CSV table of C-alpha atoms in Angstrom, one decimal:
chain,number,residue,atom,x,y,z
A,3,MET,CA,139.0,223.5,-100.7
A,4,THR,CA,138.3,226.8,-102.1
A,5,PRO,CA,135.5,228.5,-98.7
A,6,GLY,CA,132.8,227.6,-101.8
A,7,GLU,CA,133.5,224.1,-102.0
A,8,ARG,CA,134.1,223.2,-98.5
A,9,ARG,CA,131.1,225.0,-97.8
A,10,ALA,CA,129.0,222.2,-100.3
A,11,SER,CA,130.8,219.0,-99.4
A,12,LEU,CA,129.5,220.2,-95.4
A,13,SER,CA,126.1,220.9,-95.5
A,14,LEU,CA,125.6,218.2,-98.7
A,15,ALA,CA,127.6,216.0,-96.5
A,16,GLY,CA,124.8,217.2,-93.4
A,17,ILE,CA,122.2,216.1,-95.2
A,18,PHE,CA,123.3,212.7,-96.0
A,19,ALA,CA,123.7,212.3,-92.9
A,20,LEU,CA,120.7,213.7,-91.0
A,21,ARG,CA,118.8,211.2,-93.4
A,22,MET,CA,121.0,208.5,-93.1
A,23,LEU,CA,120.0,209.1,-89.2
A,24,GLY,CA,116.4,209.1,-89.6
A,25,LEU,CA,117.3,205.0,-91.3
A,26,PHE,CA,119.5,203.9,-88.7
A,27,LEU,CA,118.0,204.5,-86.0
A,28,VAL,CA,115.7,202.1,-86.4
A,29,LEU,CA,117.1,199.1,-87.8
A,30,PRO,CA,119.2,198.0,-84.9
A,31,VAL,CA,115.7,197.9,-83.0
A,32,PHE,CA,113.0,197.4,-86.3
A,33,ALA,CA,112.9,193.7,-85.8
A,34,LEU,CA,112.0,193.4,-82.1
A,35,GLU,CA,109.4,196.6,-81.3
A,36,ALA,CA,107.4,196.0,-85.2
A,37,ALA,CA,106.7,192.8,-83.2
A,38,ARG,CA,104.6,194.3,-81.1
A,39,LEU,CA,102.1,195.9,-83.9
A,40,PRO,CA,99.5,193.2,-85.4
A,41,GLY,CA,100.6,191.1,-88.1
A,42,GLY,CA,104.3,191.4,-86.0
A,43,ASN,CA,104.3,187.6,-85.4
A,44,ASP,CA,105.2,186.8,-89.3
A,45,PRO,CA,108.9,187.1,-89.7
A,46,ALA,CA,108.0,188.1,-93.8
A,47,LEU,CA,106.3,190.4,-92.8
A,48,ILE,CA,108.4,192.1,-91.3
A,49,GLY,CA,111.4,191.3,-93.5
A,50,LEU,CA,109.6,193.0,-96.5
A,51,ALA,CA,108.6,196.4,-94.3
A,52,MET,CA,113.0,196.6,-93.7
A,53,GLY,CA,114.2,195.7,-96.7
A,54,ILE,CA,110.5,197.6,-99.5
A,55,TYR,CA,112.7,200.6,-98.6
A,56,GLY,CA,115.7,199.6,-100.8
A,57,LEU,CA,113.2,198.1,-103.6
A,58,THR,CA,111.8,201.9,-103.8
A,59,GLN,CA,114.9,203.8,-104.1
A,60,ALA,CA,116.4,201.5,-106.4
A,61,VAL,CA,113.4,202.1,-109.0
A,62,LEU,CA,113.2,205.5,-108.1
A,63,GLN,CA,117.3,206.3,-108.4
A,64,ALA,CA,117.8,207.0,-111.4
A,65,PRO,CA,114.2,208.7,-112.4
A,66,LEU,CA,115.0,210.8,-109.7
A,67,GLY,CA,118.2,211.5,-110.7
A,68,LEU,CA,117.2,212.0,-114.6
A,69,ALA,CA,115.4,214.9,-113.2
A,70,SER,CA,117.7,216.7,-111.4
A,71,ASP,CA,120.1,216.8,-114.9
A,72,ARG,CA,116.5,218.7,-116.0
A,73,LEU,CA,114.8,220.4,-113.3
A,74,GLY,CA,117.5,221.2,-110.8
A,75,ARG,CA,119.2,219.3,-107.8
A,76,LYS,CA,117.7,221.5,-104.8
A,77,LYS,CA,114.1,221.1,-106.7
A,78,VAL,CA,114.6,216.3,-106.4
A,79,ILE,CA,116.3,217.1,-103.0
A,80,VAL,CA,113.6,219.0,-101.1
A,81,LEU,CA,111.0,217.0,-103.3
A,82,GLY,CA,112.7,213.7,-101.6
A,83,LEU,CA,113.2,214.9,-98.5
A,84,VAL,CA,109.1,216.3,-97.9
A,85,VAL,CA,108.5,212.7,-99.5
A,86,PHE,CA,110.7,210.9,-96.7
A,87,ALA,CA,109.2,212.7,-94.5
A,88,LEU,CA,106.2,212.0,-95.7
A,89,GLY,CA,107.3,208.7,-95.2
A,90,SER,CA,108.2,209.0,-92.0
A,91,VAL,CA,105.2,210.1,-90.1
A,92,LEU,CA,102.8,208.0,-92.4
A,93,ALA,CA,105.2,204.9,-90.5
A,94,ALA,CA,104.8,206.8,-86.9
A,95,LEU,CA,101.0,206.3,-87.7
A,96,ALA,CA,101.3,202.9,-88.8
A,97,GLY,CA,98.7,200.3,-87.2
A,98,SER,CA,100.2,197.3,-88.5
A,99,VAL,CA,103.1,195.7,-89.7
A,100,HIS,CA,101.0,196.1,-93.3
A,101,MET,CA,100.7,199.5,-92.6
A,102,LEU,CA,103.9,200.0,-92.1
A,103,VAL,CA,105.1,198.0,-95.3
A,104,ALA,CA,102.7,200.8,-97.2
A,105,ALA,CA,104.9,203.6,-95.0
A,106,ARG,CA,108.4,202.3,-95.5
A,107,ALA,CA,107.6,202.3,-99.0
A,108,VAL,CA,106.9,205.6,-99.2
A,109,GLN,CA,109.6,206.3,-97.5
A,110,GLY,CA,112.1,204.8,-99.8
A,111,ALA,CA,110.6,207.1,-102.7
A,112,GLY,CA,112.3,209.8,-101.5
A,113,ALA,CA,115.2,208.6,-102.9
A,114,ILE,CA,117.7,211.6,-103.4
A,115,SER,CA,121.2,211.1,-103.1
A,116,ALA,CA,121.9,210.6,-106.9
A,117,ALA,CA,120.7,214.3,-106.9
A,118,VAL,CA,123.0,215.0,-103.8
A,119,THR,CA,126.4,213.5,-105.2
A,120,ALA,CA,125.6,215.1,-108.4
A,121,LEU,CA,125.1,218.8,-106.9
A,122,LEU,CA,128.6,217.9,-105.2
A,123,ALA,CA,130.0,217.2,-108.0
A,124,ASP,CA,128.5,220.6,-110.1
A,125,LEU,CA,129.8,222.4,-106.9
A,126,THR,CA,133.7,221.0,-106.9
A,127,ARG,CA,137.1,220.8,-108.5
A,128,ASP,CA,137.6,217.1,-110.2
A,129,GLU,CA,140.4,217.5,-107.8
A,130,VAL,CA,138.7,218.4,-105.1
A,131,ARG,CA,136.1,216.2,-105.6
A,132,THR,CA,137.0,212.7,-103.9
A,133,LYS,CA,137.8,214.7,-100.9
A,134,GLY,CA,133.9,216.1,-101.0
A,135,MET,CA,132.4,212.5,-101.2
A,136,ALA,CA,135.0,211.6,-98.7
A,137,LEU,CA,133.1,213.7,-96.3
A,138,VAL,CA,129.9,212.1,-98.0
A,139,GLY,CA,131.2,208.9,-97.1
A,140,MET,CA,132.2,210.0,-93.1
A,141,SER,CA,129.3,211.4,-92.6
A,142,ILE,CA,127.3,207.8,-93.7
A,143,ALA,CA,129.8,205.7,-91.9
A,144,GLY,CA,129.4,207.8,-88.4
A,145,MET,CA,125.6,208.2,-88.6
A,146,PHE,CA,125.8,204.0,-88.9
A,147,ALA,CA,128.1,203.7,-85.6
A,148,LEU,CA,126.2,206.3,-83.8
A,149,SER,CA,122.9,205.1,-84.7
A,150,LEU,CA,124.9,201.5,-82.8
A,151,VAL,CA,124.5,203.4,-79.4
A,152,VAL,CA,121.8,205.7,-79.3
A,153,ALA,CA,119.0,203.0,-81.2
A,154,PRO,CA,118.2,200.9,-78.2
A,155,PRO,CA,117.6,203.6,-75.2
A,156,LEU,CA,116.1,206.0,-77.2
A,157,ALA,CA,113.6,203.5,-78.6
A,158,GLY,CA,113.3,202.8,-75.2
A,159,VAL,CA,112.0,205.8,-73.7
A,160,PHE,CA,110.2,206.5,-77.3
A,161,GLY,CA,109.4,203.2,-78.2
A,162,LEU,CA,109.9,202.7,-82.8
A,163,THR,CA,106.8,205.0,-83.3
A,164,GLY,CA,109.3,208.0,-81.7
A,165,LEU,CA,112.1,207.0,-83.9
A,166,PHE,CA,109.8,207.5,-87.0
A,167,TRP,CA,108.8,210.8,-85.5
A,168,LEU,CA,112.6,211.6,-85.1
A,169,THR,CA,113.3,210.9,-88.9
A,170,ALA,CA,111.0,213.3,-89.4
A,171,ALA,CA,112.2,216.1,-87.8
A,172,LEU,CA,115.5,214.9,-89.4
A,173,SER,CA,114.3,215.2,-92.9
A,174,VAL,CA,113.5,218.8,-92.3
A,175,ALA,CA,116.3,219.4,-90.8
A,176,GLY,CA,117.4,218.8,-94.0
A,177,ILE,CA,115.4,220.3,-96.3
A,178,ALA,CA,116.5,223.6,-94.4
A,179,LEU,CA,120.1,222.4,-94.5
A,180,VAL,CA,119.1,222.4,-98.3
A,181,LEU,CA,117.1,225.9,-98.7
A,182,LEU,CA,119.9,227.6,-96.1
A,183,ALA,CA,123.2,226.2,-95.9
A,184,THR,CA,123.8,224.4,-99.6
A,185,PRO,CA,125.6,227.2,-102.1
A,186,PRO,CA,123.4,228.1,-105.3
A,187,GLU,CA,123.4,225.6,-108.1
A,188,PRO,CA,125.6,226.5,-111.0
A,189,ALA,CA,123.4,228.1,-114.0
A,190,ARG,CA,122.3,225.9,-116.5
A,191,HIS,CA,123.3,227.1,-120.6
A,192,ALA,CA,120.3,226.7,-122.2
A,193,GLY,CA,121.7,225.3,-124.8
A,194,GLN,CA,123.1,222.4,-123.1
A,195,PRO,CA,122.0,219.3,-125.0
A,196,ARG,CA,119.6,217.4,-122.5
A,197,GLY,CA,121.1,214.0,-120.4
A,198,ARG,CA,119.5,210.7,-121.6
A,199,LEU,CA,119.6,207.3,-119.6
A,200,ALA,CA,120.8,205.9,-123.3
A,201,ASP,CA,124.6,208.2,-122.3
A,202,VAL,CA,124.8,206.0,-119.4
A,203,TRP,CA,124.1,202.6,-120.8
A,204,LYS,CA,126.4,202.7,-123.1
A,205,HIS,CA,129.4,203.8,-120.9
A,206,PRO,CA,131.8,201.0,-120.4
A,207,ASN,CA,133.6,202.7,-118.0
A,208,LEU,CA,130.3,203.7,-116.4
A,209,TRP,CA,129.2,200.0,-115.8
A,210,ARG,CA,133.1,199.2,-113.9
A,211,LEU,CA,132.4,201.9,-111.7
A,212,ASN,CA,128.0,200.0,-111.6
A,213,LEU,CA,129.0,196.4,-111.1
A,214,GLY,CA,131.8,197.7,-108.6
A,215,VAL,CA,129.6,199.5,-106.5
A,216,PHE,CA,126.7,196.9,-106.3
A,217,VAL,CA,129.4,194.5,-105.0
A,218,LEU,CA,131.1,196.4,-102.7
A,219,HIS,CA,127.6,196.7,-100.7
A,220,THR,CA,125.9,192.9,-101.3
A,221,VAL,CA,129.6,191.9,-100.1
A,222,GLN,CA,128.6,194.3,-96.9
A,223,MET,CA,125.3,193.3,-96.5
A,224,ALA,CA,126.0,189.3,-96.7
A,225,MET,CA,128.8,190.0,-93.9
A,226,TRP,CA,126.6,191.6,-91.9
A,227,GLY,CA,124.6,188.0,-91.8
A,228,VAL,CA,127.8,186.0,-90.4
A,229,VAL,CA,129.5,188.9,-88.3
A,230,PRO,CA,126.6,190.0,-85.5
A,231,ALA,CA,126.6,186.0,-84.8
A,232,LEU,CA,131.1,185.8,-84.7
A,233,LEU,CA,130.8,189.0,-82.2
A,234,VAL,CA,128.3,186.6,-79.7
A,235,GLN,CA,130.5,183.9,-80.3
A,236,ALA,CA,133.6,185.6,-79.2
A,237,GLY,CA,131.0,186.6,-75.6
A,238,LEU,CA,130.4,190.0,-76.6
A,239,GLN,CA,126.7,190.1,-76.5
A,240,LYS,CA,125.0,191.9,-78.6
A,241,SER,CA,124.0,195.7,-76.5
A,242,LEU,CA,128.2,195.7,-76.6
A,243,HIS,CA,129.0,195.1,-80.9
A,244,TRP,CA,129.2,198.8,-80.8
A,245,HIS,CA,132.4,198.6,-78.9
A,246,VAL,CA,133.5,196.7,-81.7
A,247,TYR,CA,132.3,198.8,-85.0
A,248,LEU,CA,132.7,202.0,-83.8
A,249,PRO,CA,136.4,202.2,-82.9
A,250,ALA,CA,136.4,200.4,-86.3
A,251,VAL,CA,135.0,202.7,-88.2
A,252,LEU,CA,136.6,206.0,-86.2
A,253,ALA,CA,140.2,204.7,-86.8
A,254,SER,CA,139.2,204.0,-90.5
A,255,PHE,CA,138.8,207.9,-91.8
A,256,LEU,CA,142.1,208.4,-90.3
A,257,MET,CA,143.5,206.8,-93.2
A,258,LEU,CA,141.4,209.0,-95.8
A,259,GLY,CA,144.3,211.3,-95.6
A,260,GLY,CA,146.2,209.1,-97.6
A,261,LEU,CA,143.2,208.9,-99.9
A,262,PHE,CA,143.6,212.8,-100.4
A,263,ALA,CA,147.2,212.9,-101.0
A,264,ALA,CA,146.7,209.8,-103.7
A,265,GLU,CA,144.3,212.6,-105.7
A,266,ARG,CA,146.6,215.5,-105.5
A,267,ARG,CA,149.2,213.3,-107.1
A,268,GLY,CA,146.3,211.6,-109.7
A,269,GLN,CA,146.3,208.1,-108.3
A,270,LEU,CA,143.3,207.5,-107.8
A,271,ARG,CA,143.1,204.1,-109.8
A,272,LEU,CA,145.8,203.2,-107.6
A,273,VAL,CA,143.5,203.7,-105.3
A,274,LEU,CA,140.9,201.9,-106.3
A,275,ARG,CA,142.6,199.1,-106.9
A,276,PHE,CA,143.9,198.8,-103.1
A,277,GLY,CA,140.4,199.2,-101.9
A,278,ILE,CA,139.4,196.9,-103.9
A,279,ALA,CA,142.5,194.4,-103.2
A,280,LEU,CA,142.0,194.9,-99.4
A,281,LEU,CA,138.5,193.7,-99.5
A,282,LEU,CA,139.1,191.2,-100.9
A,283,LEU,CA,142.0,189.6,-98.1
A,284,VAL,CA,139.6,190.4,-95.2
A,285,GLN,CA,136.7,188.1,-97.2
A,286,LEU,CA,139.6,185.6,-97.4
A,287,ALA,CA,140.5,186.6,-93.7
A,288,LEU,CA,137.0,185.7,-92.6
A,289,LEU,CA,136.9,182.2,-94.6
A,290,LEU,CA,139.5,181.5,-92.6
A,291,ALA,CA,138.7,182.7,-89.5
A,292,SER,CA,135.2,181.3,-89.1
A,293,PRO,CA,135.1,178.3,-88.4
A,294,ARG,CA,137.6,178.9,-85.7
A,295,ALA,CA,135.7,181.1,-83.5
A,296,PRO,CA,138.0,184.4,-84.0
A,297,SER,CA,138.8,186.7,-80.7
A,298,LEU,CA,137.2,190.0,-80.2
A,299,TRP,CA,140.9,191.6,-81.2
A,300,THR,CA,140.9,189.3,-85.0
A,301,LEU,CA,137.6,190.4,-85.5
A,302,GLY,CA,137.7,194.2,-84.6
A,303,ALA,CA,141.1,194.3,-86.5
A,304,LEU,CA,139.3,192.7,-90.1
A,305,MET,CA,136.7,195.6,-89.4
A,306,PHE,CA,138.8,198.3,-89.2
A,307,LEU,CA,140.4,196.8,-92.5
A,308,PHE,CA,136.9,196.5,-93.8
A,309,PHE,CA,135.9,199.7,-93.2
A,310,THR,CA,139.0,201.4,-94.8
A,311,ALA,CA,138.3,199.4,-98.0
A,312,PHE,CA,135.2,200.7,-98.1
A,313,ASN,CA,135.2,204.2,-97.3
A,314,LEU,CA,138.1,203.9,-99.4
A,315,LEU,CA,135.9,202.9,-102.6
A,316,GLU,CA,132.2,204.7,-101.7
A,317,ALA,CA,134.6,207.7,-102.1
A,318,THR,CA,136.7,207.1,-104.4
A,319,GLN,CA,133.8,205.9,-107.1
A,320,PRO,CA,131.3,208.0,-107.3
A,321,SER,CA,133.7,210.6,-107.6
A,322,LEU,CA,135.0,209.0,-110.7
A,323,ILE,CA,131.5,208.5,-112.0
A,324,SER,CA,130.9,212.3,-111.8
A,325,ARG,CA,134.2,213.0,-114.5
A,326,LEU,CA,133.2,210.2,-116.8
A,327,ALA,CA,129.8,210.9,-117.3
A,328,PRO,CA,128.6,212.9,-119.9
A,329,ALA,CA,128.3,216.3,-118.0
A,330,GLN,CA,125.0,217.1,-119.1
A,331,ALA,CA,124.2,213.2,-117.8
A,332,ARG,CA,126.0,213.6,-114.7
A,333,GLY,CA,122.6,213.1,-112.0
A,334,ALA,CA,121.3,210.8,-114.2
A,335,ALA,CA,124.7,208.7,-113.9
A,336,LEU,CA,125.0,209.0,-110.4
A,337,GLY,CA,121.2,207.7,-110.3
A,338,VAL,CA,122.2,204.5,-112.1
A,339,TYR,CA,124.9,204.1,-109.8
A,340,ASN,CA,122.9,204.4,-106.5
A,341,THR,CA,120.6,201.7,-108.3
A,342,LEU,CA,122.7,199.6,-108.2
A,343,GLN,CA,124.1,200.7,-104.5
A,344,SER,CA,120.0,199.3,-103.6
A,345,LEU,CA,120.1,196.2,-105.6
A,346,GLY,CA,123.4,195.7,-104.1
A,347,LEU,CA,121.6,196.1,-100.8
A,348,PHE,CA,119.1,193.6,-101.2
A,349,ALA,CA,121.2,191.1,-103.4
A,350,GLY,CA,123.7,190.9,-100.5
A,351,GLY,CA,121.1,190.5,-97.3
A,352,ALA,CA,118.4,187.6,-99.2
A,353,LEU,CA,122.4,185.9,-100.6
A,354,GLY,CA,123.9,186.2,-97.2
A,355,GLY,CA,120.8,184.5,-95.7
A,356,TRP,CA,120.2,181.5,-97.6
A,357,LEU,CA,123.7,181.0,-98.1
A,358,VAL,CA,123.9,180.6,-93.7
A,359,LYS,CA,120.7,179.0,-93.9
A,360,GLY,CA,121.5,176.2,-96.3
A,361,PHE,CA,125.2,175.5,-96.5
A,362,GLY,CA,126.7,177.8,-93.0
A,363,PRO,CA,128.5,181.1,-92.0
A,364,PRO,CA,131.8,180.2,-94.4
A,365,ALA,CA,129.8,179.4,-97.6
A,366,VAL,CA,128.6,183.3,-97.7
A,367,PHE,CA,133.0,184.3,-97.2
A,368,VAL,CA,133.1,182.1,-100.0
A,369,ALA,CA,131.0,183.9,-102.2
A,370,THR,CA,132.3,187.2,-100.8
A,371,ALA,CA,135.6,186.5,-101.7
A,372,THR,CA,135.1,184.9,-105.3
A,373,LEU,CA,132.9,187.9,-105.5
A,374,ALA,CA,135.5,190.4,-104.4
A,375,ALA,CA,138.3,188.8,-107.1
A,376,LEU,CA,136.1,189.2,-109.7
A,377,TRP,CA,135.4,192.9,-109.2
A,378,LEU,CA,139.6,193.4,-109.2
A,379,ILE,CA,139.8,191.6,-112.6
A,380,LEU,CA,137.1,193.9,-114.0
A,381,GLY,CA,138.1,196.7,-112.5
A,382,TRP,CA,142.1,196.3,-113.0
A,383,ALA,CA,141.8,199.2,-116.4
A,384,GLN,CA,139.7,201.1,-115.3
A,385,ILE,CA,139.2,204.7,-116.1
A,386,VAL,CA,140.5,207.4,-114.7
A,387,PRO,CA,140.0,211.2,-116.2
A,388,PRO,CA,142.3,213.4,-115.9
A,389,SER,CA,141.0,216.2,-113.4
A,390,SER,CA,139.9,219.4,-115.6
A,391,LYS,CA,140.6,223.0,-115.1
A,392,PRO,CA,139.4,224.3,-111.6
A,393,PHE,CA,136.1,226.5,-112.5
A,394,ASN,CA,135.6,230.3,-110.5
A,395,SER,CA,134.3,229.3,-107.3
A,396,THR,CA,133.0,232.4,-106.3
A,397,ARG,CA,130.3,232.3,-108.9
A,398,GLY,CA,129.8,228.8,-107.6
A,399,GLY,CA,130.0,227.1,-111.3
A,400,ARG,CA,132.2,225.9,-114.0
């Protein structure tokens, strides 16, 4: 990477990290803390307060991605962080679960993922873009692991209200990163055609990736309806689950070196196939192990393999989206991609809960293995375009 590419990657990964830390901090304690508010005796209402964030994200990712194509990436990112901070303040002030539902919906309206990844694609060459996307993915995974460790003690001191105030402060810090640390956007030519969602909807190779990220996050959320119970069954109390998750996440980062080497050799298609196949093998292993009370060592090894597959796919897919999408519709393409990601989170939670309730934990892994197998078949023929020529990094544009 050039100095400009490193600066862009690290600053945009930092923006993602600050925002995702704010989100993840509340998740481990949300249900318990929200139960203390008026209306907190309704599990369905608390579930809606948790999940509505993803629904508003799904609705607005594509429109805001398209807006970033037309209005500029940084304007949309700053606007989204302002909205997210406003939603966090409303959540901190919420006096009931009903108000918390509305506040979480406002938080979700700050859907900046497409604009951030589109700006990262604008500021990096094709041959190093996957490395930049990997840094973003590592920041998200790292914040998830960190939240598992620090959320319970912080909630014990400051409560859910304090966590939402902290989330608002992290959003303001993200705005400062956008304005002070992120390189300038590439100049836009007046004669450049405007991107359209139709350019994205009709692109079959983009849809392979869009459906892939839907499957990936459906599998992830459905798994999390079962894996914590398996850890408890193996003798690890809930407050110590991070003893498995954190080492698995950190160890999986070490495997990304192979991804960067494969990118330099033009082997991203092989990496994509390997990641999907590894995801499938993990689901099959969990299917076989779950009825037999797997040990902590078995679950830890499977979590390491899962996070390895997850990180490889999270870095590879948006990089390919940015290469395959028409230049004038890159934000729209990443918006659709993030919409399918959000829908996958929602679908995975709903599917996992329904299957566990009606058929038991093994049914979840039957479903996730089936989805991963279908994705492997669908993604086998994924087109990977060649890297484009380098751009002038001193100017920050192509």
